[in-house]
């Protein structure tokens, strides 16, 4: 592989990681809501590694040339997020007790 081409690929991959975009907004929003930022950052990094491997292996032009392959990859990615979110919500779901009604002292008690 040509060294100039390799350096251009590394520069483009680094630009994806370093330039602000929706991924940065997601990390900032997650960081303000919860103290653990490592899982979202790890997920985004793994996504960038997979994207870089797809492009480096030459699958990017193949997927772009075959519309069915692009649709398949898009639907697989679109189906992963809701199924993961649903499973996550199902694991956390617990029945909540009904709140007790508290009577204020100023209102008369009903009998």
mmCIF file with all atom_site columns, C-alpha atoms in Angstrom:
data_model
loop_
_atom_site.group_PDB
_atom_site.id
_atom_site.type_symbol
_atom_site.label_atom_id
_atom_site.label_alt_id
_atom_site.label_comp_id
_atom_site.label_asym_id
_atom_site.label_entity_id
_atom_site.label_seq_id
_atom_site.pdbx_PDB_ins_code
_atom_site.Cartn_x
_atom_site.Cartn_y
_atom_site.Cartn_z
_atom_site.occupancy
_atom_site.B_iso_or_equiv
_atom_site.pdbx_formal_charge
_atom_site.auth_seq_id
_atom_site.auth_comp_id
_atom_site.auth_asym_id
_atom_site.auth_atom_id
_atom_site.pdbx_PDB_model_num
ATOM 1   C CA . UNK A 1 1   ? 0.000   0.000  0.000  1.00 0.00 ? 1   UNK A CA 1
ATOM 2   C CA . UNK A 1 2   ? 1.213   3.487  -0.831 1.00 0.00 ? 2   UNK A CA 1
ATOM 3   C CA . UNK A 1 3   ? 2.369   5.380  2.287  1.00 0.00 ? 3   UNK A CA 1
ATOM 4   C CA . UNK A 1 4   ? 0.692   8.615  1.146  1.00 0.00 ? 4   UNK A CA 1
ATOM 5   C CA . UNK A 1 5   ? -2.621  6.825  0.742  1.00 0.00 ? 5   UNK A CA 1
ATOM 6   C CA . UNK A 1 6   ? -2.232  5.211  4.158  1.00 0.00 ? 6   UNK A CA 1
ATOM 7   C CA . UNK A 1 7   ? -1.505  8.584  5.823  1.00 0.00 ? 7   UNK A CA 1
ATOM 8   C CA . UNK A 1 8   ? -4.511  10.149 4.086  1.00 0.00 ? 8   UNK A CA 1
ATOM 9   C CA . UNK A 1 9   ? -6.700  7.311  5.397  1.00 0.00 ? 9   UNK A CA 1
ATOM 10  C CA . UNK A 1 10  ? -5.362  7.797  8.945  1.00 0.00 ? 10  UNK A CA 1
ATOM 11  C CA . UNK A 1 11  ? -5.942  11.571 8.678  1.00 0.00 ? 11  UNK A CA 1
ATOM 12  C CA . UNK A 1 12  ? -9.537  11.084 7.499  1.00 0.00 ? 12  UNK A CA 1
ATOM 13  C CA . UNK A 1 13  ? -10.217 8.579  10.274 1.00 0.00 ? 13  UNK A CA 1
ATOM 14  C CA . UNK A 1 14  ? -8.713  10.944 12.855 1.00 0.00 ? 14  UNK A CA 1
ATOM 15  C CA . UNK A 1 15  ? -10.840 13.789 11.525 1.00 0.00 ? 15  UNK A CA 1
ATOM 16  C CA . UNK A 1 16  ? -13.965 11.655 12.043 1.00 0.00 ? 16  UNK A CA 1
ATOM 17  C CA . UNK A 1 17  ? -12.991 11.160 15.675 1.00 0.00 ? 17  UNK A CA 1
ATOM 18  C CA . UNK A 1 18  ? -11.849 14.705 16.446 1.00 0.00 ? 18  UNK A CA 1
ATOM 19  C CA . UNK A 1 19  ? -14.291 16.973 14.613 1.00 0.00 ? 19  UNK A CA 1
ATOM 20  C CA . UNK A 1 20  ? -17.427 17.882 16.568 1.00 0.00 ? 20  UNK A CA 1
ATOM 21  C CA . UNK A 1 21  ? -20.667 16.456 15.313 1.00 0.00 ? 21  UNK A CA 1
ATOM 22  C CA . UNK A 1 22  ? -23.657 14.472 16.538 1.00 0.00 ? 22  UNK A CA 1
ATOM 23  C CA . UNK A 1 23  ? -21.383 11.979 18.260 1.00 0.00 ? 23  UNK A CA 1
ATOM 24  C CA . UNK A 1 24  ? -19.834 14.738 20.364 1.00 0.00 ? 24  UNK A CA 1
ATOM 25  C CA . UNK A 1 25  ? -23.282 16.094 21.217 1.00 0.00 ? 25  UNK A CA 1
ATOM 26  C CA . UNK A 1 26  ? -24.281 12.592 22.324 1.00 0.00 ? 26  UNK A CA 1
ATOM 27  C CA . UNK A 1 27  ? -21.186 12.241 24.527 1.00 0.00 ? 27  UNK A CA 1
ATOM 28  C CA . UNK A 1 28  ? -21.678 15.680 26.088 1.00 0.00 ? 28  UNK A CA 1
ATOM 29  C CA . UNK A 1 29  ? -25.355 15.018 26.782 1.00 0.00 ? 29  UNK A CA 1
ATOM 30  C CA . UNK A 1 30  ? -24.548 11.623 28.280 1.00 0.00 ? 30  UNK A CA 1
ATOM 31  C CA . UNK A 1 31  ? -21.776 13.105 30.405 1.00 0.00 ? 31  UNK A CA 1
ATOM 32  C CA . UNK A 1 32  ? -24.112 15.687 31.888 1.00 0.00 ? 32  UNK A CA 1
ATOM 33  C CA . UNK A 1 33  ? -26.785 13.096 32.740 1.00 0.00 ? 33  UNK A CA 1
ATOM 34  C CA . UNK A 1 34  ? -24.647 10.348 34.199 1.00 0.00 ? 34  UNK A CA 1
ATOM 35  C CA . UNK A 1 35  ? -21.141 10.085 35.618 1.00 0.00 ? 35  UNK A CA 1
ATOM 36  C CA . UNK A 1 36  ? -20.141 7.068  33.505 1.00 0.00 ? 36  UNK A CA 1
ATOM 37  C CA . UNK A 1 37  ? -18.998 8.274  30.085 1.00 0.00 ? 37  UNK A CA 1
ATOM 38  C CA . UNK A 1 38  ? -16.816 5.279  29.207 1.00 0.00 ? 38  UNK A CA 1
ATOM 39  C CA . UNK A 1 39  ? -19.569 3.041  27.712 1.00 0.00 ? 39  UNK A CA 1
ATOM 40  C CA . UNK A 1 40  ? -20.804 5.652  25.189 1.00 0.00 ? 40  UNK A CA 1
ATOM 41  C CA . UNK A 1 41  ? -17.258 6.615  24.218 1.00 0.00 ? 41  UNK A CA 1
ATOM 42  C CA . UNK A 1 42  ? -16.320 2.946  23.828 1.00 0.00 ? 42  UNK A CA 1
ATOM 43  C CA . UNK A 1 43  ? -19.390 2.340  21.666 1.00 0.00 ? 43  UNK A CA 1
ATOM 44  C CA . UNK A 1 44  ? -18.599 5.263  19.388 1.00 0.00 ? 44  UNK A CA 1
ATOM 45  C CA . UNK A 1 45  ? -14.960 4.206  19.136 1.00 0.00 ? 45  UNK A CA 1
ATOM 46  C CA . UNK A 1 46  ? -15.934 0.634  18.253 1.00 0.00 ? 46  UNK A CA 1
ATOM 47  C CA . UNK A 1 47  ? -18.274 2.033  15.590 1.00 0.00 ? 47  UNK A CA 1
ATOM 48  C CA . UNK A 1 48  ? -15.460 4.107  14.096 1.00 0.00 ? 48  UNK A CA 1
ATOM 49  C CA . UNK A 1 49  ? -13.133 1.087  14.121 1.00 0.00 ? 49  UNK A CA 1
ATOM 50  C CA . UNK A 1 50  ? -15.755 -0.991 12.289 1.00 0.00 ? 50  UNK A CA 1
ATOM 51  C CA . UNK A 1 51  ? -16.316 1.832  9.785  1.00 0.00 ? 51  UNK A CA 1
ATOM 52  C CA . UNK A 1 52  ? -12.565 2.144  9.215  1.00 0.00 ? 52  UNK A CA 1
ATOM 53  C CA . UNK A 1 53  ? -12.203 -1.617 8.724  1.00 0.00 ? 53  UNK A CA 1
ATOM 54  C CA . UNK A 1 54  ? -15.070 -1.668 6.210  1.00 0.00 ? 54  UNK A CA 1
ATOM 55  C CA . UNK A 1 55  ? -13.442 1.109  4.216  1.00 0.00 ? 55  UNK A CA 1
ATOM 56  C CA . UNK A 1 56  ? -9.903  -0.297 4.554  1.00 0.00 ? 56  UNK A CA 1
ATOM 57  C CA . UNK A 1 57  ? -10.958 -3.738 3.328  1.00 0.00 ? 57  UNK A CA 1
ATOM 58  C CA . UNK A 1 58  ? -12.666 -2.253 0.282  1.00 0.00 ? 58  UNK A CA 1
ATOM 59  C CA . UNK A 1 59  ? -16.207 -3.109 1.300  1.00 0.00 ? 59  UNK A CA 1
ATOM 60  C CA . UNK A 1 60  ? -17.240 0.561  1.255  1.00 0.00 ? 60  UNK A CA 1
ATOM 61  C CA . UNK A 1 61  ? -17.288 0.888  -2.554 1.00 0.00 ? 61  UNK A CA 1
ATOM 62  C CA . UNK A 1 62  ? -18.932 -2.540 -2.850 1.00 0.00 ? 62  UNK A CA 1
ATOM 63  C CA . UNK A 1 63  ? -21.728 -1.538 -0.477 1.00 0.00 ? 63  UNK A CA 1
ATOM 64  C CA . UNK A 1 64  ? -22.132 1.778  -2.286 1.00 0.00 ? 64  UNK A CA 1
ATOM 65  C CA . UNK A 1 65  ? -22.279 0.041  -5.692 1.00 0.00 ? 65  UNK A CA 1
ATOM 66  C CA . UNK A 1 66  ? -24.885 -2.561 -4.707 1.00 0.00 ? 66  UNK A CA 1
ATOM 67  C CA . UNK A 1 67  ? -28.094 -0.882 -3.505 1.00 0.00 ? 67  UNK A CA 1
ATOM 68  C CA . UNK A 1 68  ? -29.388 -4.081 -1.876 1.00 0.00 ? 68  UNK A CA 1
ATOM 69  C CA . UNK A 1 69  ? -26.230 -4.348 0.228  1.00 0.00 ? 69  UNK A CA 1
ATOM 70  C CA . UNK A 1 70  ? -26.625 -0.756 1.400  1.00 0.00 ? 70  UNK A CA 1
ATOM 71  C CA . UNK A 1 71  ? -30.265 -1.345 2.306  1.00 0.00 ? 71  UNK A CA 1
ATOM 72  C CA . UNK A 1 72  ? -29.337 -4.529 4.173  1.00 0.00 ? 72  UNK A CA 1
ATOM 73  C CA . UNK A 1 73  ? -26.625 -2.801 6.186  1.00 0.00 ? 73  UNK A CA 1
ATOM 74  C CA . UNK A 1 74  ? -28.923 0.152  6.913  1.00 0.00 ? 74  UNK A CA 1
ATOM 75  C CA . UNK A 1 75  ? -31.794 -2.048 8.083  1.00 0.00 ? 75  UNK A CA 1
ATOM 76  C CA . UNK A 1 76  ? -29.472 -4.181 10.210 1.00 0.00 ? 76  UNK A CA 1
ATOM 77  C CA . UNK A 1 77  ? -28.157 -1.065 11.922 1.00 0.00 ? 77  UNK A CA 1
ATOM 78  C CA . UNK A 1 78  ? -31.623 0.414  12.303 1.00 0.00 ? 78  UNK A CA 1
ATOM 79  C CA . UNK A 1 79  ? -32.935 -2.808 13.822 1.00 0.00 ? 79  UNK A CA 1
ATOM 80  C CA . UNK A 1 80  ? -30.083 -3.144 16.285 1.00 0.00 ? 80  UNK A CA 1
ATOM 81  C CA . UNK A 1 81  ? -30.783 0.073  18.178 1.00 0.00 ? 81  UNK A CA 1
ATOM 82  C CA . UNK A 1 82  ? -34.502 -0.500 18.996 1.00 0.00 ? 82  UNK A CA 1
ATOM 83  C CA . UNK A 1 83  ? -33.951 -4.146 19.921 1.00 0.00 ? 83  UNK A CA 1
ATOM 84  C CA . UNK A 1 84  ? -31.064 -3.239 22.231 1.00 0.00 ? 84  UNK A CA 1
ATOM 85  C CA . UNK A 1 85  ? -33.089 -0.422 23.785 1.00 0.00 ? 85  UNK A CA 1
ATOM 86  C CA . UNK A 1 86  ? -36.113 -2.656 24.302 1.00 0.00 ? 86  UNK A CA 1
ATOM 87  C CA . UNK A 1 87  ? -34.026 -5.353 25.955 1.00 0.00 ? 87  UNK A CA 1
ATOM 88  C CA . UNK A 1 88  ? -32.379 -2.752 28.183 1.00 0.00 ? 88  UNK A CA 1
ATOM 89  C CA . UNK A 1 89  ? -35.752 -1.344 29.249 1.00 0.00 ? 89  UNK A CA 1
ATOM 90  C CA . UNK A 1 90  ? -37.143 -4.821 29.908 1.00 0.00 ? 90  UNK A CA 1
ATOM 91  C CA . UNK A 1 91  ? -34.228 -5.669 32.187 1.00 0.00 ? 91  UNK A CA 1
ATOM 92  C CA . UNK A 1 92  ? -34.723 -2.497 34.237 1.00 0.00 ? 92  UNK A CA 1
ATOM 93  C CA . UNK A 1 93  ? -38.499 -2.673 34.444 1.00 0.00 ? 93  UNK A CA 1
ATOM 94  C CA . UNK A 1 94  ? -39.740 -3.174 37.977 1.00 0.00 ? 94  UNK A CA 1
ATOM 95  C CA . UNK A 1 95  ? -43.222 -2.622 39.317 1.00 0.00 ? 95  UNK A CA 1
ATOM 96  C CA . UNK A 1 96  ? -43.491 0.593  41.294 1.00 0.00 ? 96  UNK A CA 1
ATOM 97  C CA . UNK A 1 97  ? -45.696 0.733  44.384 1.00 0.00 ? 97  UNK A CA 1
ATOM 98  C CA . UNK A 1 98  ? -48.636 3.081  44.216 1.00 0.00 ? 98  UNK A CA 1
ATOM 99  C CA . UNK A 1 99  ? -47.915 6.337  46.035 1.00 0.00 ? 99  UNK A CA 1
ATOM 100 C CA . UNK A 1 100 ? -49.907 6.968  49.187 1.00 0.00 ? 100 UNK A CA 1
ATOM 101 C CA . UNK A 1 101 ? -52.114 9.990  49.201 1.00 0.00 ? 101 UNK A CA 1
ATOM 102 C CA . UNK A 1 102 ? -51.079 12.442 51.835 1.00 0.00 ? 102 UNK A CA 1
ATOM 103 C CA . UNK A 1 103 ? -53.767 14.604 53.368 1.00 0.00 ? 103 UNK A CA 1
ATOM 104 C CA . UNK A 1 104 ? -52.876 18.133 54.165 1.00 0.00 ? 104 UNK A CA 1
ATOM 105 C CA . UNK A 1 105 ? -53.786 19.473 57.586 1.00 0.00 ? 105 UNK A CA 1
ATOM 106 C CA . UNK A 1 106 ? -55.792 22.339 56.159 1.00 0.00 ? 106 UNK A CA 1
ATOM 107 C CA . UNK A 1 107 ? -58.213 20.156 54.225 1.00 0.00 ? 107 UNK A CA 1
ATOM 108 C CA . UNK A 1 108 ? -60.939 18.306 56.118 1.00 0.00 ? 108 UNK A CA 1
ATOM 109 C CA . UNK A 1 109 ? -60.718 14.555 56.171 1.00 0.00 ? 109 UNK A CA 1
ATOM 110 C CA . UNK A 1 110 ? -63.304 12.821 54.056 1.00 0.00 ? 110 UNK A CA 1
ATOM 111 C CA . UNK A 1 111 ? -65.131 9.877  55.548 1.00 0.00 ? 111 UNK A CA 1
#
